[in-house]
Structures are given as C-alpha cells and as structure tokens.
Amino acid sequence: APIVPIGDKLLFPGYDLFFNIGGIANLSANQDAFIGFDVCPANRILDLLAAGTPKGFDEDGNLASTGKTDENLLGQLNTFPYYQLPYPKSLSNEFGLHEIYPLIEKANLSMPDALRTYVQHIADQVSKALVLLKREMGGKDGLHLLITGGGAHNRFLVEQLRAAVRPAGILCEIPSKNLVDYKEALVIALMGVLRWREEINVMHSVTGASKDSMNGAVWSV
C-alpha cells in the first residue's frame, strides 16, 4: 500500500531505498520526489504454498532452499502484465490469490520446488525494479537498501535477494528485529501524529494523485 513511504522519508533519511516484504512486497525510493509502489505478492503466496507444514510457513526458507526452480513456471510468473506497468501502482491480495496461486497450483510441483520457484520470482521482480530505480537515481553504486517486514526473517529469500541485487552495487541491510516487525505500526502511528498536527501524511508521488493530502479523521470521544 502506498502509505509507508512517508515514514521512510521522515524516519529513515539515511537510506536510499526501502523494501518491505509483507503479504505484498513493496519498494520505495528516496528520490527528489519520493516514490513507492507494490512489486509483487510475497509472503501471502509463500505461506499458502507452505500451509501443509507443521508451522504453516517455511521457516527461514529451509524448504525453499532444498527445491529446484521450475523455469517454465518462473517464465510464466515473470510475464504477468502488471510487472510491465510504470509506477505508481498498487496490488490487492486478490491478484495473488486469483492469478498467481492458481498458476502455481496448475504446475503441480512439489512443495520445495514451488517455494523455490516463487522465491526466485520475488528476487527477479525486485531486482528488476531496483535496477530501474538505480538508473533513475543516476546509476551510482553503493545505494543502501533497508529491508523490513516479516519476509526479512526468511533467510533463504534474503540470500537470493542479496545475490540478485549484488551486480547492481546495491547494499542490503536488515535492521533490528523490533524494527523489522513493527516498522509499519510505527509509520501508522506517525501518520496519526501528522494528521493530529494537520500536516501532510500521504504523498501524491506514491499514490498517483494530483497533490499531497492529509488523511484520516480526529474524533472527540
């Protein structure tokens, strides 16, 4: 959702790029005009694929790490029209549930292979988006990427992301566990404070609107 970048801008000015791995993976970038957009479904699909495991998710990406990438399925996933659209853009959970997941089911892969293939899909789409952002930011090496969200705990996924963006000279950093887990809550609280102070809390450069806006309501109770 295109609301977190206001927090990225105000709370973490030392970073160039921000990647949140939640149910949907999204990126934001500290350009002249701060931008943000959804990249692809992430944990929502990985958790569905690992639903039959004792914990209901692929802890540390251990299962995915034992699988093999199905190149045919990966090619189909990477050709969804959404990925060709320019930002700003946003995804709903329905895209993952009704478009992505049925395609993976149809491939009839083992659980490790399905997980491995989808991890690669995430890495492919994120690296492609980051290369585009790097080019738009002047092409300099050494850009710092802050990774947060539940997916930051997925060791194998993070390893694949690091490998995918390393050729682009992008440096990945995972902060403390508290920041990984509660960054979105922190940003929502910040947006509430900004609304209380009657200040802008949503930027038009990430929503596609014509101007910045002040969202939310203050109620007397």
C-alpha positions as protocol buffer text, in pm:
chain_id: "A"
residue {
  index: 1
  type: ALA
  ca { x: 0 y: 0 z: 0 }
}
residue {
  index: 2
  type: PRO
  ca { x: 140 y: 345 z: -88 }
}
residue {
  index: 3
  type: ILE
  ca { x: 126 y: 491 z: 263 }
}
residue {
  index: 4
  type: VAL
  ca { x: 450 y: 371 z: 424 }
}
residue {
  index: 5
  type: PRO
  ca { x: 688 y: 593 z: 218 }
}
residue {
  index: 6
  type: ILE
  ca { x: 601 y: 897 z: 432 }
}
residue {
  index: 7
  type: GLY
  ca { x: 760 y: 710 z: 722 }
}
residue {
  index: 8
  type: ASP
  ca { x: 1059 y: 608 z: 512 }
}
residue {
  index: 9
  type: LYS
  ca { x: 1115 y: 971 z: 420 }
}
residue {
  index: 10
  type: LEU
  ca { x: 1082 y: 1120 z: 768 }
}
residue {
  index: 11
  type: LEU
  ca { x: 1218 y: 842 z: 992 }
}
residue {
  index: 12
  type: PHE
  ca { x: 1497 y: 685 z: 785 }
}
residue {
  index: 13
  type: PRO
  ca { x: 1661 y: 961 z: 578 }
}
residue {
  index: 14
  type: GLY
  ca { x: 1996 y: 779 z: 575 }
}
residue {
  index: 15
  type: TYR
  ca { x: 1875 y: 515 z: 329 }
}
residue {
  index: 16
  type: ASP
  ca { x: 1826 y: 542 z: -46 }
}
residue {
  index: 17
  type: LEU
  ca { x: 1587 y: 250 z: -99 }
}
residue {
  index: 18
  type: PHE
  ca { x: 1333 y: 68 z: 115 }
}
residue {
  index: 19
  type: PHE
  ca { x: 1197 y: -284 z: 66 }
}
residue {
  index: 20
  type: ASN
  ca { x: 913 y: -419 z: 278 }
}
residue {
  index: 21
  type: ILE
  ca { x: 844 y: -793 z: 248 }
}
residue {
  index: 22
  type: GLY
  ca { x: 490 y: -841 z: 373 }
}
residue {
  index: 23
  type: GLY
  ca { x: 196 y: -1019 z: 217 }
}
residue {
  index: 24
  type: ILE
  ca { x: 281 y: -800 z: -78 }
}
residue {
  index: 25
  type: ALA
  ca { x: 637 y: -681 z: -143 }
}
residue {
  index: 26
  type: ASN
  ca { x: 674 y: -308 z: -196 }
}
residue {
  index: 27
  type: LEU
  ca { x: 958 y: -69 z: -272 }
}
residue {
  index: 28
  type: SER
  ca { x: 1010 y: 299 z: -210 }
}
residue {
  index: 29
  type: ALA
  ca { x: 1296 y: 525 z: -308 }
}
residue {
  index: 30
  type: ASN
  ca { x: 1437 y: 849 z: -171 }
}
residue {
  index: 31
  type: GLN
  ca { x: 1446 y: 1044 z: -497 }
}
residue {
  index: 32
  type: ASP
  ca { x: 1380 y: 1415 z: -545 }
}
residue {
  index: 33
  type: ALA
  ca { x: 1014 y: 1313 z: -549 }
}
residue {
  index: 34
  type: PHE
  ca { x: 977 y: 1023 z: -304 }
}
residue {
  index: 35
  type: ILE
  ca { x: 823 y: 729 z: -489 }
}
residue {
  index: 36
  type: GLY
  ca { x: 678 y: 393 z: -387 }
}
residue {
  index: 37
  type: PHE
  ca { x: 492 y: 101 z: -541 }
}
residue {
  index: 38
  type: ASP
  ca { x: 394 y: -263 z: -493 }
}
residue {
  index: 39
  type: VAL
  ca { x: 630 y: -506 z: -665 }
}
residue {
  index: 40
  type: CYS
  ca { x: 468 y: -850 z: -636 }
}
residue {
  index: 41
  type: PRO
  ca { x: 283 y: -1079 z: -395 }
}
residue {
  index: 42
  type: ALA
  ca { x: 526 y: -1219 z: -140 }
}
residue {
  index: 43
  type: ASN
  ca { x: 454 y: -1380 z: 199 }
}
residue {
  index: 44
  type: ARG
  ca { x: 89 y: -1435 z: 112 }
}
residue {
  index: 45
  type: ILE
  ca { x: 187 y: -1679 z: -162 }
}
residue {
  index: 46
  type: LEU
  ca { x: 481 y: -1834 z: 24 }
}
residue {
  index: 47
  type: ASP
  ca { x: 256 y: -1906 z: 324 }
}
residue {
  index: 48
  type: LEU
  ca { x: -14 y: -2060 z: 104 }
}
residue {
  index: 49
  type: LEU
  ca { x: 245 y: -2287 z: -55 }
}
residue {
  index: 50
  type: ALA
  ca { x: 375 y: -2393 z: 288 }
}
residue {
  index: 51
  type: ALA
  ca { x: 33 y: -2428 z: 451 }
}
residue {
  index: 52
  type: GLY
  ca { x: 78 y: -2804 z: 497 }
}
residue {
  index: 53
  type: THR
  ca { x: 388 y: -2772 z: 715 }
}
residue {
  index: 54
  type: PRO
  ca { x: 369 y: -2804 z: 1097 }
}
residue {
  index: 55
  type: LYS
  ca { x: 425 y: -2430 z: 1148 }
}
residue {
  index: 56
  type: GLY
  ca { x: 218 y: -2322 z: 848 }
}
residue {
  index: 57
  type: PHE
  ca { x: 509 y: -2135 z: 691 }
}
residue {
  index: 58
  type: ASP
  ca { x: 855 y: -2208 z: 555 }
}
residue {
  index: 59
  type: GLU
  ca { x: 1075 y: -2113 z: 850 }
}
residue {
  index: 60
  type: ASP
  ca { x: 1397 y: -1945 z: 734 }
}
residue {
  index: 61
  type: GLY
  ca { x: 1311 y: -2059 z: 380 }
}
residue {
  index: 62
  type: ASN
  ca { x: 1456 y: -2401 z: 466 }
}
residue {
  index: 63
  type: LEU
  ca { x: 1214 y: -2590 z: 241 }
}
residue {
  index: 64
  type: ALA
  ca { x: 1265 y: -2350 z: -49 }
}
residue {
  index: 65
  type: SER
  ca { x: 1640 y: -2392 z: -18 }
}
residue {
  index: 66
  type: THR
  ca { x: 1605 y: -2766 z: -91 }
}
residue {
  index: 67
  type: GLY
  ca { x: 1389 y: -2717 z: -401 }
}
residue {
  index: 68
  type: LYS
  ca { x: 1467 y: -2658 z: -766 }
}
residue {
  index: 69
  type: THR
  ca { x: 1344 y: -2367 z: -977 }
}
residue {
  index: 70
  type: ASP
  ca { x: 1093 y: -2467 z: -1243 }
}
residue {
  index: 71
  type: GLU
  ca { x: 1200 y: -2245 z: -1533 }
}
residue {
  index: 72
  type: ASN
  ca { x: 873 y: -2288 z: -1723 }
}
residue {
  index: 73
  type: LEU
  ca { x: 662 y: -2171 z: -1429 }
}
residue {
  index: 74
  type: LEU
  ca { x: 908 y: -1893 z: -1349 }
}
residue {
  index: 75
  type: GLY
  ca { x: 879 y: -1764 z: -1704 }
}
residue {
  index: 76
  type: GLN
  ca { x: 500 y: -1759 z: -1681 }
}
residue {
  index: 77
  type: LEU
  ca { x: 507 y: -1576 z: -1347 }
}
residue {
  index: 78
  type: ASN
  ca { x: 750 y: -1314 z: -1474 }
}
residue {
  index: 79
  type: THR
  ca { x: 534 y: -1226 z: -1775 }
}
residue {
  index: 80
  type: PHE
  ca { x: 226 y: -1101 z: -1588 }
}
residue {
  index: 81
  type: PRO
  ca { x: 124 y: -765 z: -1745 }
}
residue {
  index: 82
  type: TYR
  ca { x: 130 y: -588 z: -1406 }
}
residue {
  index: 83
  type: TYR
  ca { x: 508 y: -612 z: -1399 }
}
residue {
  index: 84
  type: GLN
  ca { x: 535 y: -407 z: -1717 }
}
residue {
  index: 85
  type: LEU
  ca { x: 328 y: -117 z: -1583 }
}
residue {
  index: 86
  type: PRO
  ca { x: 503 y: 203 z: -1473 }
}
residue {
  index: 87
  type: TYR
  ca { x: 477 y: 320 z: -1114 }
}
residue {
  index: 88
  type: PRO
  ca { x: 294 y: 444 z: -915 }
}
residue {
  index: 89
  type: LYS
  ca { x: 100 y: 119 z: -897 }
}
residue {
  index: 90
  type: SER
  ca { x: -54 y: -99 z: -628 }
}
residue {
  index: 91
  type: LEU
  ca { x: -167 y: -460 z: -588 }
}
residue {
  index: 92
  type: SER
  ca { x: -453 y: -622 z: -398 }
}
residue {
  index: 93
  type: ASN
  ca { x: -438 y: -960 z: -226 }
}
residue {
  index: 94
  type: GLU
  ca { x: -679 y: -1087 z: -490 }
}
residue {
  index: 95
  type: PHE
  ca { x: -406 y: -1067 z: -754 }
}
residue {
  index: 96
  type: GLY
  ca { x: -202 y: -1322 z: -563 }
}
residue {
  index: 97
  type: LEU
  ca { x: -497 y: -1541 z: -471 }
}
residue {
  index: 98
  type: HIS
  ca { x: -676 y: -1546 z: -806 }
}
residue {
  index: 99
  type: GLU
  ca { x: -393 y: -1502 z: -1058 }
}
residue {
  index: 100
  type: ILE
  ca { x: -60 y: -1612 z: -912 }
}
residue {
  index: 101
  type: TYR
  ca { x: -153 y: -1900 z: -681 }
}
residue {
  index: 102
  type: PRO
  ca { x: -374 y: -2091 z: -932 }
}
residue {
  index: 103
  type: LEU
  ca { x: -91 y: -2078 z: -1186 }
}
residue {
  index: 104
  type: ILE
  ca { x: 149 y: -2233 z: -935 }
}
residue {
  index: 105
  type: GLU
  ca { x: -106 y: -2500 z: -838 }
}
residue {
  index: 106
  type: LYS
  ca { x: -155 y: -2589 z: -1203 }
}
residue {
  index: 107
  type: ALA
  ca { x: 218 y: -2660 z: -1237 }
}
residue {
  index: 108
  type: ASN
  ca { x: 176 y: -2945 z: -984 }
}
residue {
  index: 109
  type: LEU
  ca { x: 522 y: -2908 z: -831 }
}
residue {
  index: 110
  type: SER
  ca { x: 649 y: -3046 z: -503 }
}
residue {
  index: 111
  type: MET
  ca { x: 627 y: -2804 z: -211 }
}
residue {
  index: 112
  type: PRO
  ca { x: 1004 y: -2733 z: -208 }
}
residue {
  index: 113
  type: ASP
  ca { x: 1012 y: -2674 z: -584 }
}
residue {
  index: 114
  type: ALA
  ca { x: 708 y: -2446 z: -575 }
}
residue {
  index: 115
  type: LEU
  ca { x: 858 y: -2245 z: -289 }
}
residue {
  index: 116
  type: ARG
  ca { x: 1198 y: -2224 z: -457 }
}
residue {
  index: 117
  type: THR
  ca { x: 1043 y: -2109 z: -783 }
}
residue {
  index: 118
  type: TYR
  ca { x: 837 y: -1840 z: -613 }
}
residue {
  index: 119
  type: VAL
  ca { x: 1133 y: -1714 z: -411 }
}
residue {
  index: 120
  type: GLN
  ca { x: 1318 y: -1674 z: -741 }
}
residue {
  index: 121
  type: HIS
  ca { x: 1019 y: -1490 z: -886 }
}
residue {
  index: 122
  type: ILE
  ca { x: 1028 y: -1240 z: -598 }
}
residue {
  index: 123
  type: ALA
  ca { x: 1404 y: -1196 z: -640 }
}
residue {
  index: 124
  type: ASP
  ca { x: 1365 y: -1145 z: -1016 }
}
residue {
  index: 125
  type: GLN
  ca { x: 1094 y: -881 z: -986 }
}
residue {
  index: 126
  type: VAL
  ca { x: 1260 y: -692 z: -701 }
}
residue {
  index: 127
  type: SER
  ca { x: 1600 y: -685 z: -871 }
}
residue {
  index: 128
  type: LYS
  ca { x: 1441 y: -565 z: -1196 }
}
residue {
  index: 129
  type: ALA
  ca { x: 1262 y: -284 z: -1012 }
}
residue {
  index: 130
  type: LEU
  ca { x: 1575 y: -188 z: -819 }
}
residue {
  index: 131
  type: VAL
  ca { x: 1787 y: -170 z: -1134 }
}
residue {
  index: 132
  type: LEU
  ca { x: 1526 y: 65 z: -1282 }
}
residue {
  index: 133
  type: LEU
  ca { x: 1527 y: 282 z: -969 }
}
residue {
  index: 134
  type: LYS
  ca { x: 1906 y: 289 z: -960 }
}
residue {
  index: 135
  type: ARG
  ca { x: 1915 y: 410 z: -1321 }
}
residue {
  index: 136
  type: GLU
  ca { x: 1663 y: 683 z: -1240 }
}
residue {
  index: 137
  type: MET
  ca { x: 1876 y: 786 z: -940 }
}
residue {
  index: 138
  type: GLY
  ca { x: 2183 y: 850 z: -1155 }
}
residue {
  index: 139
  type: GLY
  ca { x: 2325 y: 498 z: -1172 }
}
residue {
  index: 140
  type: LYS
  ca { x: 2563 y: 536 z: -878 }
}
residue {
  index: 141
  type: ASP
  ca { x: 2684 y: 228 z: -689 }
}
residue {
  index: 142
  type: GLY
  ca { x: 2661 y: 187 z: -314 }
}
residue {
  index: 143
  type: LEU
  ca { x: 2291 y: 262 z: -274 }
}
residue {
  index: 144
  type: HIS
  ca { x: 2165 y: 143 z: 66 }
}
residue {
  index: 145
  type: LEU
  ca { x: 1851 y: -73 z: 77 }
}
residue {
  index: 146
  type: LEU
  ca { x: 1666 y: -116 z: 410 }
}
residue {
  index: 147
  type: ILE
  ca { x: 1478 y: -449 z: 425 }
}
residue {
  index: 148
  type: THR
  ca { x: 1190 y: -488 z: 671 }
}
residue {
  index: 149
  type: GLY
  ca { x: 865 y: -684 z: 708 }
}
residue {
  index: 150
  type: GLY
  ca { x: 807 y: -1046 z: 805 }
}
residue {
  index: 151
  type: GLY
  ca { x: 988 y: -1172 z: 498 }
}
residue {
  index: 152
  type: ALA
  ca { x: 1312 y: -1022 z: 631 }
}
residue {
  index: 153
  type: HIS
  ca { x: 1319 y: -1324 z: 868 }
}
residue {
  index: 154
  type: ASN
  ca { x: 1322 y: -1560 z: 568 }
}
residue {
  index: 155
  type: ARG
  ca { x: 1696 y: -1630 z: 550 }
}
residue {
  index: 156
  type: PHE
  ca { x: 1687 y: -1801 z: 210 }
}
residue {
  index: 157
  type: LEU
  ca { x: 1472 y: -1531 z: 50 }
}
residue {
  index: 158
  type: VAL
  ca { x: 1706 y: -1259 z: 175 }
}
residue {
  index: 159
  type: GLU
  ca { x: 2008 y: -1453 z: 45 }
}
residue {
  index: 160
  type: GLN
  ca { x: 1851 y: -1472 z: -301 }
}
residue {
  index: 161
  type: LEU
  ca { x: 1766 y: -1101 z: -292 }
}
residue {
  index: 162
  type: ARG
  ca { x: 2123 y: -1010 z: -196 }
}
residue {
  index: 163
  type: ALA
  ca { x: 2257 y: -1225 z: -479 }
}
residue {
  index: 164
  type: ALA
  ca { x: 2014 y: -1073 z: -729 }
}
residue {
  index: 165
  type: VAL
  ca { x: 2100 y: -709 z: -650 }
}
residue {
  index: 166
  type: ARG
  ca { x: 2473 y: -752 z: -586 }
}
residue {
  index: 167
  type: PRO
  ca { x: 2565 y: -697 z: -954 }
}
residue {
  index: 168
  type: ALA
  ca { x: 2383 y: -363 z: -935 }
}
residue {
  index: 169
  type: GLY
  ca { x: 2603 y: -247 z: -646 }
}
residue {
  index: 170
  type: ILE
  ca { x: 2308 y: -220 z: -405 }
}
residue {
  index: 171
  type: LEU
  ca { x: 2387 y: -281 z: -36 }
}
residue {
  index: 172
  type: CYS
  ca { x: 2118 y: -463 z: 164 }
}
residue {
  index: 173
  type: GLU
  ca { x: 2071 y: -400 z: 534 }
}
residue {
  index: 174
  type: ILE
  ca { x: 1835 y: -570 z: 780 }
}
residue {
  index: 175
  type: PRO
  ca { x: 1781 y: -366 z: 1099 }
}
residue {
  index: 176
  type: SER
  ca { x: 1692 y: -486 z: 1449 }
}
residue {
  index: 177
  type: LYS
  ca { x: 1415 y: -743 z: 1495 }
}
residue {
  index: 178
  type: ASN
  ca { x: 1188 y: -481 z: 1654 }
}
residue {
  index: 179
  type: LEU
  ca { x: 1217 y: -250 z: 1355 }
}
residue {
  index: 180
  type: VAL
  ca { x: 1167 y: -539 z: 1112 }
}
residue {
  index: 181
  type: ASP
  ca { x: 849 y: -646 z: 1292 }
}
residue {
  index: 182
  type: TYR
  ca { x: 698 y: -311 z: 1388 }
}
residue {
  index: 183
  type: LYS
  ca { x: 802 y: -64 z: 1121 }
}
residue {
  index: 184
  type: GLU
  ca { x: 454 y: -50 z: 965 }
}
residue {
  index: 185
  type: ALA
  ca { x: 293 y: 6 z: 1306 }
}
residue {
  index: 186
  type: LEU
  ca { x: 545 y: 283 z: 1371 }
}
residue {
  index: 187
  type: VAL
  ca { x: 462 y: 450 z: 1041 }
}
residue {
  index: 188
  type: ILE
  ca { x: 86 y: 428 z: 1104 }
}
residue {
  index: 189
  type: ALA
  ca { x: 142 y: 598 z: 1441 }
}
residue {
  index: 190
  type: LEU
  ca { x: 350 y: 867 z: 1269 }
}
residue {
  index: 191
  type: MET
  ca { x: 71 y: 926 z: 1018 }
}
residue {
  index: 192
  type: GLY
  ca { x: -170 y: 970 z: 1308 }
}
residue {
  index: 193
  type: VAL
  ca { x: 60 y: 1229 z: 1466 }
}
residue {
  index: 194
  type: LEU
  ca { x: 89 y: 1414 z: 1135 }
}
residue {
  index: 195
  type: ARG
  ca { x: -289 y: 1415 z: 1098 }
}
residue {
  index: 196
  type: TRP
  ca { x: -327 y: 1546 z: 1454 }
}
residue {
  index: 197
  type: ARG
  ca { x: -85 y: 1828 z: 1367 }
}
residue {
  index: 198
  type: GLU
  ca { x: -274 y: 1891 z: 1040 }
}
residue {
  index: 199
  type: GLU
  ca { x: 29 y: 1810 z: 826 }
}
residue {
  index: 200
  type: ILE
  ca { x: 61 y: 1613 z: 501 }
}
residue {
  index: 201
  type: ASN
  ca { x: 73 y: 1237 z: 568 }
}
residue {
  index: 202
  type: VAL
  ca { x: 33 y: 1089 z: 217 }
}
residue {
  index: 203
  type: MET
  ca { x: 248 y: 1189 z: -81 }
}
residue {
  index: 204
  type: HIS
  ca { x: 97 y: 1215 z: -427 }
}
residue {
  index: 205
  type: SER
  ca { x: 417 y: 1084 z: -585 }
}
residue {
  index: 206
  type: VAL
  ca { x: 341 y: 737 z: -444 }
}
residue {
  index: 207
  type: THR
  ca { x: -37 y: 733 z: -485 }
}
residue {
  index: 208
  type: GLY
  ca { x: -66 y: 882 z: -832 }
}
residue {
  index: 209
  type: ALA
  ca { x: -297 y: 1157 z: -704 }
}
residue {
  index: 210
  type: SER
  ca { x: -268 y: 1516 z: -826 }
}
residue {
  index: 211
  type: LYS
  ca { x: -145 y: 1652 z: -492 }
}
residue {
  index: 212
  type: ASP
  ca { x: -28 y: 1557 z: -144 }
}
residue {
  index: 213
  type: SER
  ca { x: -301 y: 1502 z: 112 }
}
residue {
  index: 214
  type: MET
  ca { x: -382 y: 1482 z: 482 }
}
residue {
  index: 215
  type: ASN
  ca { x: -572 y: 1161 z: 551 }
}
residue {
  index: 216
  type: GLY
  ca { x: -763 y: 1028 z: 849 }
}
residue {
  index: 217
  type: ALA
  ca { x: -1007 y: 1178 z: 1095 }
}
residue {
  index: 218
  type: VAL
  ca { x: -977 y: 1308 z: 1450 }
}
residue {
  index: 219
  type: TRP
  ca { x: -1274 y: 1217 z: 1669 }
}
residue {
  index: 220
  type: SER
  ca { x: -1373 y: 1350 z: 2010 }
}
residue {
  index: 221
  type: VAL
  ca { x: -1460 y: 1066 z: 2247 }
}
